[in-house]
Coordinates of C-alpha atoms and ligand atoms in Angstrom, one line a residue:
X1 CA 34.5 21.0 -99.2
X2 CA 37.6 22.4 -100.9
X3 CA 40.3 20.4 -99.1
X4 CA 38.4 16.8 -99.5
X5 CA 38.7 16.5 -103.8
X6 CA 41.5 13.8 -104.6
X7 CA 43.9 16.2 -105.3
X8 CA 44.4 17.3 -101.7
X9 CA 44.6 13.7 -100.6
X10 CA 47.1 12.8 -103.7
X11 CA 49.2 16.0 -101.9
X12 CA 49.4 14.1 -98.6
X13 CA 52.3 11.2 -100.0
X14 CA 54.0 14.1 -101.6
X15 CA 56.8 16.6 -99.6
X16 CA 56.0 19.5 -101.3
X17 CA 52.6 19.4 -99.3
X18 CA 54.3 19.9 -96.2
X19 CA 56.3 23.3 -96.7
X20 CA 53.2 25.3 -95.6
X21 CA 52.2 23.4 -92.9
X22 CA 49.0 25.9 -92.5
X23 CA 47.5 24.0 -95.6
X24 CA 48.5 20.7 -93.9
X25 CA 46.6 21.4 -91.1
X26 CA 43.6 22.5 -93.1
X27 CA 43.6 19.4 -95.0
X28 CA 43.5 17.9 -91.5
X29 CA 41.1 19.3 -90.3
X30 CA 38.7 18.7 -93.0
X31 CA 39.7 14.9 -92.8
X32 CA 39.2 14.4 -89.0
X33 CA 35.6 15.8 -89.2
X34 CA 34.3 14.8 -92.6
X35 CA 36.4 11.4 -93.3
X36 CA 38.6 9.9 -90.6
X37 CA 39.8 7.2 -92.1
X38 CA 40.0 8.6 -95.9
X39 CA 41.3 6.7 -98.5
X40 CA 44.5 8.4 -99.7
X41 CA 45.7 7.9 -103.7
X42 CA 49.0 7.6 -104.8
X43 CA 50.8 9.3 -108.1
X44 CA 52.6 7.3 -110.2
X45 CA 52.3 3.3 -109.2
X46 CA 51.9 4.1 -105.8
X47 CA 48.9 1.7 -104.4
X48 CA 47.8 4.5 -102.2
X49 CA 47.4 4.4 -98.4
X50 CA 44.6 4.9 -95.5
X51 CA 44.9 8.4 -93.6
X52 CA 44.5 7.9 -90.2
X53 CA 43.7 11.3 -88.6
X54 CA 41.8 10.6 -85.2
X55 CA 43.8 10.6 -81.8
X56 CA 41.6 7.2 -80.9
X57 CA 41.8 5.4 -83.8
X58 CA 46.1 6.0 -84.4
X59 CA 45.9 4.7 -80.5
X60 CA 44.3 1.4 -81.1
X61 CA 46.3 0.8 -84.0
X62 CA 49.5 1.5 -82.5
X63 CA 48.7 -1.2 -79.7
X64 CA 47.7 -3.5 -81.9
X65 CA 50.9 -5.0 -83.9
X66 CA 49.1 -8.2 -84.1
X67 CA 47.0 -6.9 -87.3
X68 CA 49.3 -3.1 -87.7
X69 CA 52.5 -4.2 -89.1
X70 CA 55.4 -2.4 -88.9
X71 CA 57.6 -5.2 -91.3
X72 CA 60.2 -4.0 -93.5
X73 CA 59.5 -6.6 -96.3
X74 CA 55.9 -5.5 -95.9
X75 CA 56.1 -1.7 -95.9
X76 CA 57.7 -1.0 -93.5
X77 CA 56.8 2.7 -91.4
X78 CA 57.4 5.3 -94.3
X79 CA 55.2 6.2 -97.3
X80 CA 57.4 6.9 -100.6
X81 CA 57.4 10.1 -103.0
X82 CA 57.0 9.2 -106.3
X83 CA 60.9 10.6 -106.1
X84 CA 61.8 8.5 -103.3
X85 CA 60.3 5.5 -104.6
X86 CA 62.4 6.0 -108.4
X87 CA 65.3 6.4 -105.9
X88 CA 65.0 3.7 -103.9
X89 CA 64.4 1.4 -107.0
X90 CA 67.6 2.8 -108.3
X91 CA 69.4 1.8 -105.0
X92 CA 68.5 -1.2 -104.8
X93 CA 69.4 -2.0 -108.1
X94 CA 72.9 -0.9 -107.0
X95 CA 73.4 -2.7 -104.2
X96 CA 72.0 -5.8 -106.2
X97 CA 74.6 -5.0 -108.7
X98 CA 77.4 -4.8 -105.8
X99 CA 75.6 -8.2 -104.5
X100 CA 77.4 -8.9 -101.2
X101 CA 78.7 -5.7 -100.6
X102 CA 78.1 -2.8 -98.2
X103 CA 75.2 -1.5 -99.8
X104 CA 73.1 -4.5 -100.3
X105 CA 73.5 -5.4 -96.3
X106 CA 72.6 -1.8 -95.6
X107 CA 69.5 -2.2 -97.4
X108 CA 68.8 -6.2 -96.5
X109 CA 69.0 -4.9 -93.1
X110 CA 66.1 -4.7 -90.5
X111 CA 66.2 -2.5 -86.6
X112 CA 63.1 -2.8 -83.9
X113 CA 61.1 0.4 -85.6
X114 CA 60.7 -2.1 -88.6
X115 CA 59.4 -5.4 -86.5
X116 CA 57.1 -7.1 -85.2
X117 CA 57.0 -9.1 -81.9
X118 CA 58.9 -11.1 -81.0
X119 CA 61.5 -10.1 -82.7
X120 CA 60.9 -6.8 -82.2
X121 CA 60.3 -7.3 -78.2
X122 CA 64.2 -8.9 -78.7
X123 CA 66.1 -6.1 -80.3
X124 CA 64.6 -3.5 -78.2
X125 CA 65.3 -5.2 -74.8
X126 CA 69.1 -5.1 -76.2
X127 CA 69.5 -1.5 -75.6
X128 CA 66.7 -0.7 -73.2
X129 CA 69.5 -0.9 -70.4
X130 CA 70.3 2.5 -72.1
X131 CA 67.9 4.2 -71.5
X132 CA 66.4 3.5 -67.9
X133 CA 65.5 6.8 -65.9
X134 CA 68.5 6.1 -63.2
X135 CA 70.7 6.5 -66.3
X136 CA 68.9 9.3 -68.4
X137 CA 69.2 11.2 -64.8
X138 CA 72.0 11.0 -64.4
X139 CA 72.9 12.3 -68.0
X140 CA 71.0 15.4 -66.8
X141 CA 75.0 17.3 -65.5
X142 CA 76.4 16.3 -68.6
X143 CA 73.6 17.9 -70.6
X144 CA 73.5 21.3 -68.8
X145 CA 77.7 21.5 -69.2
X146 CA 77.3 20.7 -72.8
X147 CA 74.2 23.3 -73.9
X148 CA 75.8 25.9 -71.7
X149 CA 78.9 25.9 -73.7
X150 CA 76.9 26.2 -77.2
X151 CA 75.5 28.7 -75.6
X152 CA 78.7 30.1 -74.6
X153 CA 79.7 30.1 -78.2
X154 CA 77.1 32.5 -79.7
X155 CA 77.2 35.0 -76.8
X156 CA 77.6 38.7 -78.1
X157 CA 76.9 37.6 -81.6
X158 CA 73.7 39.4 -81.6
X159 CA 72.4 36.9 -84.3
X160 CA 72.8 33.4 -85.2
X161 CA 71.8 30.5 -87.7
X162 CA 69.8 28.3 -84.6
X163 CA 69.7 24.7 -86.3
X164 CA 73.3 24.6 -87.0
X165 CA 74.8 26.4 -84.0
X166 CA 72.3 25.2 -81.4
X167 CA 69.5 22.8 -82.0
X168 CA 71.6 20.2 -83.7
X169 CA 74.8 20.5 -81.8
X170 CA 73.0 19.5 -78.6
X171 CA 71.4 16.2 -79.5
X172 CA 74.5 14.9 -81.8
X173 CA 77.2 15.9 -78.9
X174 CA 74.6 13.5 -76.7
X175 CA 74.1 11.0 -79.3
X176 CA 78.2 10.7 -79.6
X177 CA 78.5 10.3 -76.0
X178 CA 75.7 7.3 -75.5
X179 CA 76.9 5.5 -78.5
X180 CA 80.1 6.0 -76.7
X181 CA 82.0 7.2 -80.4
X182 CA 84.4 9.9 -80.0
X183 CA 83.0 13.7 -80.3
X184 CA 85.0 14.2 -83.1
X185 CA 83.0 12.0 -85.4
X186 CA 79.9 14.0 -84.8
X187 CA 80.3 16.0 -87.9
X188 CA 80.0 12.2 -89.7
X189 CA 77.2 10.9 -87.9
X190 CA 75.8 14.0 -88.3
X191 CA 76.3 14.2 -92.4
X192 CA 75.2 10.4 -92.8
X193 CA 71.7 11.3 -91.1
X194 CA 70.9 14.2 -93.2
X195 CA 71.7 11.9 -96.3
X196 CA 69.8 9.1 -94.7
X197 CA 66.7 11.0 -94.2
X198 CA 67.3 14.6 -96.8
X199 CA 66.8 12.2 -100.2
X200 CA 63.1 14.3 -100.6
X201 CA 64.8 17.2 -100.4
X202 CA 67.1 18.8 -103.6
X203 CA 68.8 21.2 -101.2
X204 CA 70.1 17.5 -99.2
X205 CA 69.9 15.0 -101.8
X206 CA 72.8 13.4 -103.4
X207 CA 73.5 11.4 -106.4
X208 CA 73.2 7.3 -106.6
X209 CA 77.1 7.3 -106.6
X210 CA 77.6 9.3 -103.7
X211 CA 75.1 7.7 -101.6
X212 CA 76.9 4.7 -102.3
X213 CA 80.4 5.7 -101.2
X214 CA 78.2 7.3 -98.0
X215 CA 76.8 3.5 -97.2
X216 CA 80.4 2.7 -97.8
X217 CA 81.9 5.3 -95.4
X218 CA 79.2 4.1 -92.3
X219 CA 79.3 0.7 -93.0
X220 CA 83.3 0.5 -92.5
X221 CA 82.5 2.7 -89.3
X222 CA 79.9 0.3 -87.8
X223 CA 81.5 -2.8 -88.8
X224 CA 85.1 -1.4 -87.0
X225 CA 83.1 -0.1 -83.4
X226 CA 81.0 -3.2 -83.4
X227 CA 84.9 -5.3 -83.9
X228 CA 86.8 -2.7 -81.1
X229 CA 83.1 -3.4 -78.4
X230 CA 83.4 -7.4 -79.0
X231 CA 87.0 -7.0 -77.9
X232 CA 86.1 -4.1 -75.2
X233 CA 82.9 -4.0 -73.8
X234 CA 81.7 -1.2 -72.1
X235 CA 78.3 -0.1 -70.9
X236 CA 77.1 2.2 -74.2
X237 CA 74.4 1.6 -76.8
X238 CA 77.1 0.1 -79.5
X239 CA 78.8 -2.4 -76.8
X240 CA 74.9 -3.7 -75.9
X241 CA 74.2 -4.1 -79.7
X242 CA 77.8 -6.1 -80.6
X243 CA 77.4 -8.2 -77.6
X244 CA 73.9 -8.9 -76.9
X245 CA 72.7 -12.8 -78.7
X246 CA 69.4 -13.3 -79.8
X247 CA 68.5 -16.8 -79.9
X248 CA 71.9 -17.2 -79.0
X249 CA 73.4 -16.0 -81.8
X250 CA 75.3 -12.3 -82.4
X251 CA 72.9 -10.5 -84.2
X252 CA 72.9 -10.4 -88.3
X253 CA 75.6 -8.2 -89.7
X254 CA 72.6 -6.2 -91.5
X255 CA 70.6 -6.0 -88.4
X256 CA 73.3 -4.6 -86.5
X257 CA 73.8 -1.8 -89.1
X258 CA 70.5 -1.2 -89.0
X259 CA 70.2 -0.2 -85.6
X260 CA 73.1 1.9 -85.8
X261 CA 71.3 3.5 -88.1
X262 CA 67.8 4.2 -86.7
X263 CA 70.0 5.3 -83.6
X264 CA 71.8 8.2 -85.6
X265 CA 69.1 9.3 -87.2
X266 CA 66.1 8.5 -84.5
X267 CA 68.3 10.1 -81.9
X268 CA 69.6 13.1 -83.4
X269 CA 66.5 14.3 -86.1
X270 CA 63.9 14.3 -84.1
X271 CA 65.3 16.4 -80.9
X272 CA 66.6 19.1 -83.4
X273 CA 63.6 19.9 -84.4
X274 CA 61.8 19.8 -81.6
X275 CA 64.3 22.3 -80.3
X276 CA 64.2 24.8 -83.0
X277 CA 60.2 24.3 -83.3
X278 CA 59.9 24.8 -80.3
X279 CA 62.0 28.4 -80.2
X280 CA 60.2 29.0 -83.1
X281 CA 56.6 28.5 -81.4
X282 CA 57.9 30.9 -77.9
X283 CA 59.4 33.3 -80.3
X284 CA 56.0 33.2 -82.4
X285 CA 54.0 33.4 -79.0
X286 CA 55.6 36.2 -76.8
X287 CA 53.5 36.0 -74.3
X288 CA 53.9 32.0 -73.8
X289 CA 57.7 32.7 -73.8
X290 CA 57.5 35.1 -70.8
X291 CA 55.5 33.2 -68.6
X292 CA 58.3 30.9 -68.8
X293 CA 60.5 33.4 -68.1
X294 CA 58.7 34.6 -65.1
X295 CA 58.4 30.8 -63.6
X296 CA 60.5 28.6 -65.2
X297 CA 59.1 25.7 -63.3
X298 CA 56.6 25.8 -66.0
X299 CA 58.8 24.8 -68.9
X300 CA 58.6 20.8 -68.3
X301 CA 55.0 21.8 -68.8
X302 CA 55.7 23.7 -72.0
X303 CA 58.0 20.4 -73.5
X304 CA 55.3 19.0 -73.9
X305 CA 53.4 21.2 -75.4
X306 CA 55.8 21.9 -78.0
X307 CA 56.4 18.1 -78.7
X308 CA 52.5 18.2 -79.4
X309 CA 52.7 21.5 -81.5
X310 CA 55.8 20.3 -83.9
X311 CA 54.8 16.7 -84.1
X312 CA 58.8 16.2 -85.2
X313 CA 58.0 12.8 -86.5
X314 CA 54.7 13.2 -88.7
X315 CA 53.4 9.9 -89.5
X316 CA 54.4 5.9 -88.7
X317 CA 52.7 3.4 -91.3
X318 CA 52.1 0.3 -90.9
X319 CA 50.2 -2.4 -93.0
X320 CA 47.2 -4.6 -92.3
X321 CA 47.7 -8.2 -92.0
X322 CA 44.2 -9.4 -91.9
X323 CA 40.8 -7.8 -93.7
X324 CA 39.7 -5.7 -90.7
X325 CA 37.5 -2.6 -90.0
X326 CA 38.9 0.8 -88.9
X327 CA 35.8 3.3 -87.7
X328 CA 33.4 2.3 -90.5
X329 CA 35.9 1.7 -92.9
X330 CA 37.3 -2.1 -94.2
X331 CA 41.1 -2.1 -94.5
X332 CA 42.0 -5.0 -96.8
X333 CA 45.1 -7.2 -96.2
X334 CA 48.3 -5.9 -97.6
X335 CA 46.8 -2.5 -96.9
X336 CA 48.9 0.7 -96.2
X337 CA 48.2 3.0 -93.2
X338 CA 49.4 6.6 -92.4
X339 CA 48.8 7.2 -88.7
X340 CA 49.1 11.0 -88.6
X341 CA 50.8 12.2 -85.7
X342 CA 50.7 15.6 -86.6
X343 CA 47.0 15.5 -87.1
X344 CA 46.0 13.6 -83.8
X345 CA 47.9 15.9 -81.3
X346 CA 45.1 18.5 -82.9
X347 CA 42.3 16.3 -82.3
X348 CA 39.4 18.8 -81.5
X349 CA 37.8 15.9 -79.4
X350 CA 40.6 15.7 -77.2
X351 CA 42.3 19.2 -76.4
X352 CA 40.1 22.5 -75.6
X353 CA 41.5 24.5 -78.8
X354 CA 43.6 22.3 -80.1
X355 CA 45.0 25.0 -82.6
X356 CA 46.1 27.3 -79.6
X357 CA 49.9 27.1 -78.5
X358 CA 49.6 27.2 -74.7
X359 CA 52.6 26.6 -72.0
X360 CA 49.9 25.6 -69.4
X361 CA 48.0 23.2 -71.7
X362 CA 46.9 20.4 -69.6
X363 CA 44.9 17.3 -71.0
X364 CA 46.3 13.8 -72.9
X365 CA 49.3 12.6 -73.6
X366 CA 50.4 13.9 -77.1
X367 CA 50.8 11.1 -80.2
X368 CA 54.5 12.4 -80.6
X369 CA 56.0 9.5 -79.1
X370 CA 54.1 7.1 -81.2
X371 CA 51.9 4.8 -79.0
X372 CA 52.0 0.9 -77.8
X373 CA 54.6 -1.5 -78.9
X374 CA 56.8 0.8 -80.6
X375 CA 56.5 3.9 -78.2
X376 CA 59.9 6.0 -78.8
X377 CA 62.8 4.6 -76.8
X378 CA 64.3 7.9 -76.2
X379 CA 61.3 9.9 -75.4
X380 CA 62.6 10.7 -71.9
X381 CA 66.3 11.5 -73.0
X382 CA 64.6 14.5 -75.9
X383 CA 62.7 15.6 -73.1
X384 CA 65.3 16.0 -71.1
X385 CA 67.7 17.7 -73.7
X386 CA 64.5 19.8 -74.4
X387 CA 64.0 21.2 -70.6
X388 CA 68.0 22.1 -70.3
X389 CA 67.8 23.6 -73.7
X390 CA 64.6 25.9 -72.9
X391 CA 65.8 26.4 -69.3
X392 CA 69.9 27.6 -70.0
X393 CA 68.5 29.4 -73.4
X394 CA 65.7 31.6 -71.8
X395 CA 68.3 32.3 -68.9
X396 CA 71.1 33.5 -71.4
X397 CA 68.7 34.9 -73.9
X398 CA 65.4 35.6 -73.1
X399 CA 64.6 38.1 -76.0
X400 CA 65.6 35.6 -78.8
X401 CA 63.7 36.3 -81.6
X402 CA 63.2 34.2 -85.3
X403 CA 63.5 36.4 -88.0
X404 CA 62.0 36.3 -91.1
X405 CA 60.7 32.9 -92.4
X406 CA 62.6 29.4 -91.7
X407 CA 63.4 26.9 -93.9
X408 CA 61.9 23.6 -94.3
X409 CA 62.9 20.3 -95.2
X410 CA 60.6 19.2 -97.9
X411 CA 59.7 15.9 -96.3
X412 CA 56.6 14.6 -95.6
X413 CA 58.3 12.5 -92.6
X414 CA 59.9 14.7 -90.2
X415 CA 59.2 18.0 -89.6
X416 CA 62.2 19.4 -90.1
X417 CA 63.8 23.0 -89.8
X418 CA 66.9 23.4 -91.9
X419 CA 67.9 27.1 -91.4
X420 CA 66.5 29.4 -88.8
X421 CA 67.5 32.9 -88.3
X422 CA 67.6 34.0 -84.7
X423 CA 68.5 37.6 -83.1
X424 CA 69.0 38.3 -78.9
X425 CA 70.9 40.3 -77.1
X426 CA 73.3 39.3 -74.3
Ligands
HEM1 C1 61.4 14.7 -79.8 C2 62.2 13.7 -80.2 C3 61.7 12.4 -80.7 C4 60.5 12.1 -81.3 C5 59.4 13.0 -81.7 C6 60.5 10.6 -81.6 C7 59.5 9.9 -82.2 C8 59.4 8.6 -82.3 C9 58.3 7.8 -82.7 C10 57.0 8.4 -83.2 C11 58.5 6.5 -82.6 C12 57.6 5.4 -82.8 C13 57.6 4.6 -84.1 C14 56.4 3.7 -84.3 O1 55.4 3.6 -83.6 O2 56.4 3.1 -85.4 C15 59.9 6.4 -82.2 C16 60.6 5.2 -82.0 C17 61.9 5.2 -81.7 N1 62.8 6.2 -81.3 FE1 62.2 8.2 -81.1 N2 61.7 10.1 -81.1 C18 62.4 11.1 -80.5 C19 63.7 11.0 -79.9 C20 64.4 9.9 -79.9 C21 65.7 9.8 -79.3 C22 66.5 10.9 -78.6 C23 66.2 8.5 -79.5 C24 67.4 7.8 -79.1 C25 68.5 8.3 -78.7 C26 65.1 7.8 -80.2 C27 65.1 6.5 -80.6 C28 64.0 5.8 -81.0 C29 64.0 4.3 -81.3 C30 65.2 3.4 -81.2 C31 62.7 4.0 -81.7 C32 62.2 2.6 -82.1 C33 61.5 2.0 -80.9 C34 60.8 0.7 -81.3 O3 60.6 0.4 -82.4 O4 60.4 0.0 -80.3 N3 64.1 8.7 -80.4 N4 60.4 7.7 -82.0

């Protein structure tokens, strides 16, 4: 069994693993046949975590917040590098230094994604007005005008860099316009979320100083739109957050940087790479690209199937708070879980080959989302930016092509393309 020693399992907490997501999905698929819930090791002082490869099993835990945490101060919903974790100690010991200052309420801070109900039932209903289908409808103009003109912009070129002139313009122009922050700033919010999420990768990381002036530079920006929505309310994401009480009460100062956060990066991340997966999977798959291109009514069908194929989001973790059983195995209080996104939308025992990219695919909902309590807010609006993207790119450029190999983001969190390569004519 060559992938199921403890050195494959050690690989899964680690990045580096993730580059060649063929050996990923090998070590995968060895864990959902020969040990679905597999104890996973950690290096250096990490306590190690349970792998949680099945489709069922990430279901039942996802529903069930009551014993899956998903608590800051417990865990919270990421596993650490051995880098990150040295990093993070390091941060905190700044922002302890700073005591009161911006960095230790960015990092005292909690949003939904790291709660439990009720609280977490509270913060989520402050925005859910935001995202209701009456309003991501009618979003569906603003989208088209917006893509078309980035389209517009690499006409004739012949060849492009994708992420940076396409797949991350899109979702960041929409992100500005629901937080309802000028377009300009987009470059910012834009910057701050690669920092926020790059730190496993060299190419993205910067130093303990920097970082700090970058916590600096977003907490003045929150603080000031949160001031300038208390004074004039209007109906996007940032005037819900400064005005909406819970308990009664404005929320914390942290809290409310926290969820400016998680919007930024939830909101922007996630449906750039699901864009330029996704053109990576049609341009990797001719044949799936051109039945789009003959009927295009099939590409709401083919969103899907590329939010199951990229699994932009890997994993959520969460941590047992009661001794409990999952499968046959007994998860201990305090214990860490990985639920492996990108491994359950390959469940053999759920999809008819699961390893075949297919524009028709019909079957169960993919894991993409997440599941239960926590199911992504903004699933609908990146579905939505995903159909006008597919639908206005294969009608501009139906021949576009990735060439050579992309580059990744080492990051064992997001599946992330940082620089793809793309040739069309038109
Ligand atoms: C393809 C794109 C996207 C993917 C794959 C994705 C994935 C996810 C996943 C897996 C979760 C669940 C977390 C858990 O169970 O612990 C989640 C939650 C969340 N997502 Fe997304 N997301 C996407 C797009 C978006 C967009 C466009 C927005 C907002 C503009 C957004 C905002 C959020 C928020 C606020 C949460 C927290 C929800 C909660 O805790 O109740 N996401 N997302």
């Amino acid at each position: 069994m060559p992938y199921m020693n403890d050195q494959a399992r050690l690989a899964l907490s680690e990045p580096e693993t993730f580059l060649d997501q063929k050996a990923v999905h090998q070590i995968f698929t060895e864990l959902r046949r020969e040990d679905p819930v597999a104890w996973c090791p950690e290096p250096d002082g990490g306590k190690g975590f349970w792998s949680i490869t099945k489709y069922d099993d990430i279901q039942s835990i996802s529903k069930n917040p009551k014993i899956f945490s998903s608590d800051r101060l417990l865990g919270g919903i990421t596993l650490e590098s051995a880098d990150m974790r040295r990093r993070r100690q390091t941060l905190e010991k700044a922002s302890e230094d700073e005591a009161g200052g911006t960095g230790s309420i960015i990092t005292s801070g909690s949003s939904m994604i790291m709660m439990d109900p009720p609280a977490h039932t509270q913060h989520r209903r402050m925005v859910a007005p935001g995202f209701t289908p009456g309003r991501l409808n009618a979003l569906i103009p603003e989208i088209r005008t917006r893509c078309v003109e980035i389209l517009e912009r690499i006409a004739g070129l012949g060849e492009c860099e994708f992420v940076s002139a396409v797949a991350a313009e899109l979702p960041i122009q929409m992100l500005a316009d629901l937080l309802g922050v000028e377009q300009e700033d987009r470059k910012k919010l834009f910057e701050w979320s690669n920092v926020l999420i790059g730190g496993d990768d060299p190419d993205m990381r910067i130093d303990r100083d920097e970082v700090m002036a970058v916590f600096g530079e977003l907490f003045q920006y929150a603080v000031t739109l949160r001031a300038s929505r208390q004074e004039n309310p209007s109906d996007d994401l940032l005037s819900m957050l400064a005005n909406t009480e819970v308990d009664g009460k404005a929320m914390e100062l942290a809290d409310y940087v926290s969820a400016f956060i998680l919007l930024v990066v939830a909101g922007n991340e996630t449906t750039r790479n699901s864009i330029s997966g996704g053109v990576l999977a049609l341009s990797q798959y001719p044949d799936e690209r051109q039945k789009l291109i003959d009927d295009p009514s099939l590409i709401p069908n083919a969103v899907d199937e590329i939010i199951r194929w990229v699994a932009p989001v890997v994993y959520m973790g969460r941590t047992a708070l009661e001794d409990t059983k999952v499968g046959e195995k007994v998860i201990k209080k305090g214990d860490r879980l990985a639920l492996w996104y990108m491994s359950g939308n390959r469940d053999e025992d759920k999809w008819d080959d699961p390893f075949s990219f297919s524009v028709t695919r019909d079957g169960p909902r993919h894991l993409s989302f997440g599941y239960g309590q926590h199911l992504c807010i903004g699933w609908r609006l990146a579905e939505i930016q995903l159909t006008v993207c597919l639908e206005e790119l294969l009608k501009r450029f139906p021949d576009v092509t990735v060439l050579g190999e992309v580059d990744r983001m080492r990051s064992n969190f997001l599946n992330s393309i940082k620089r793809m390569q793309v040739r069309y004519s038109g």
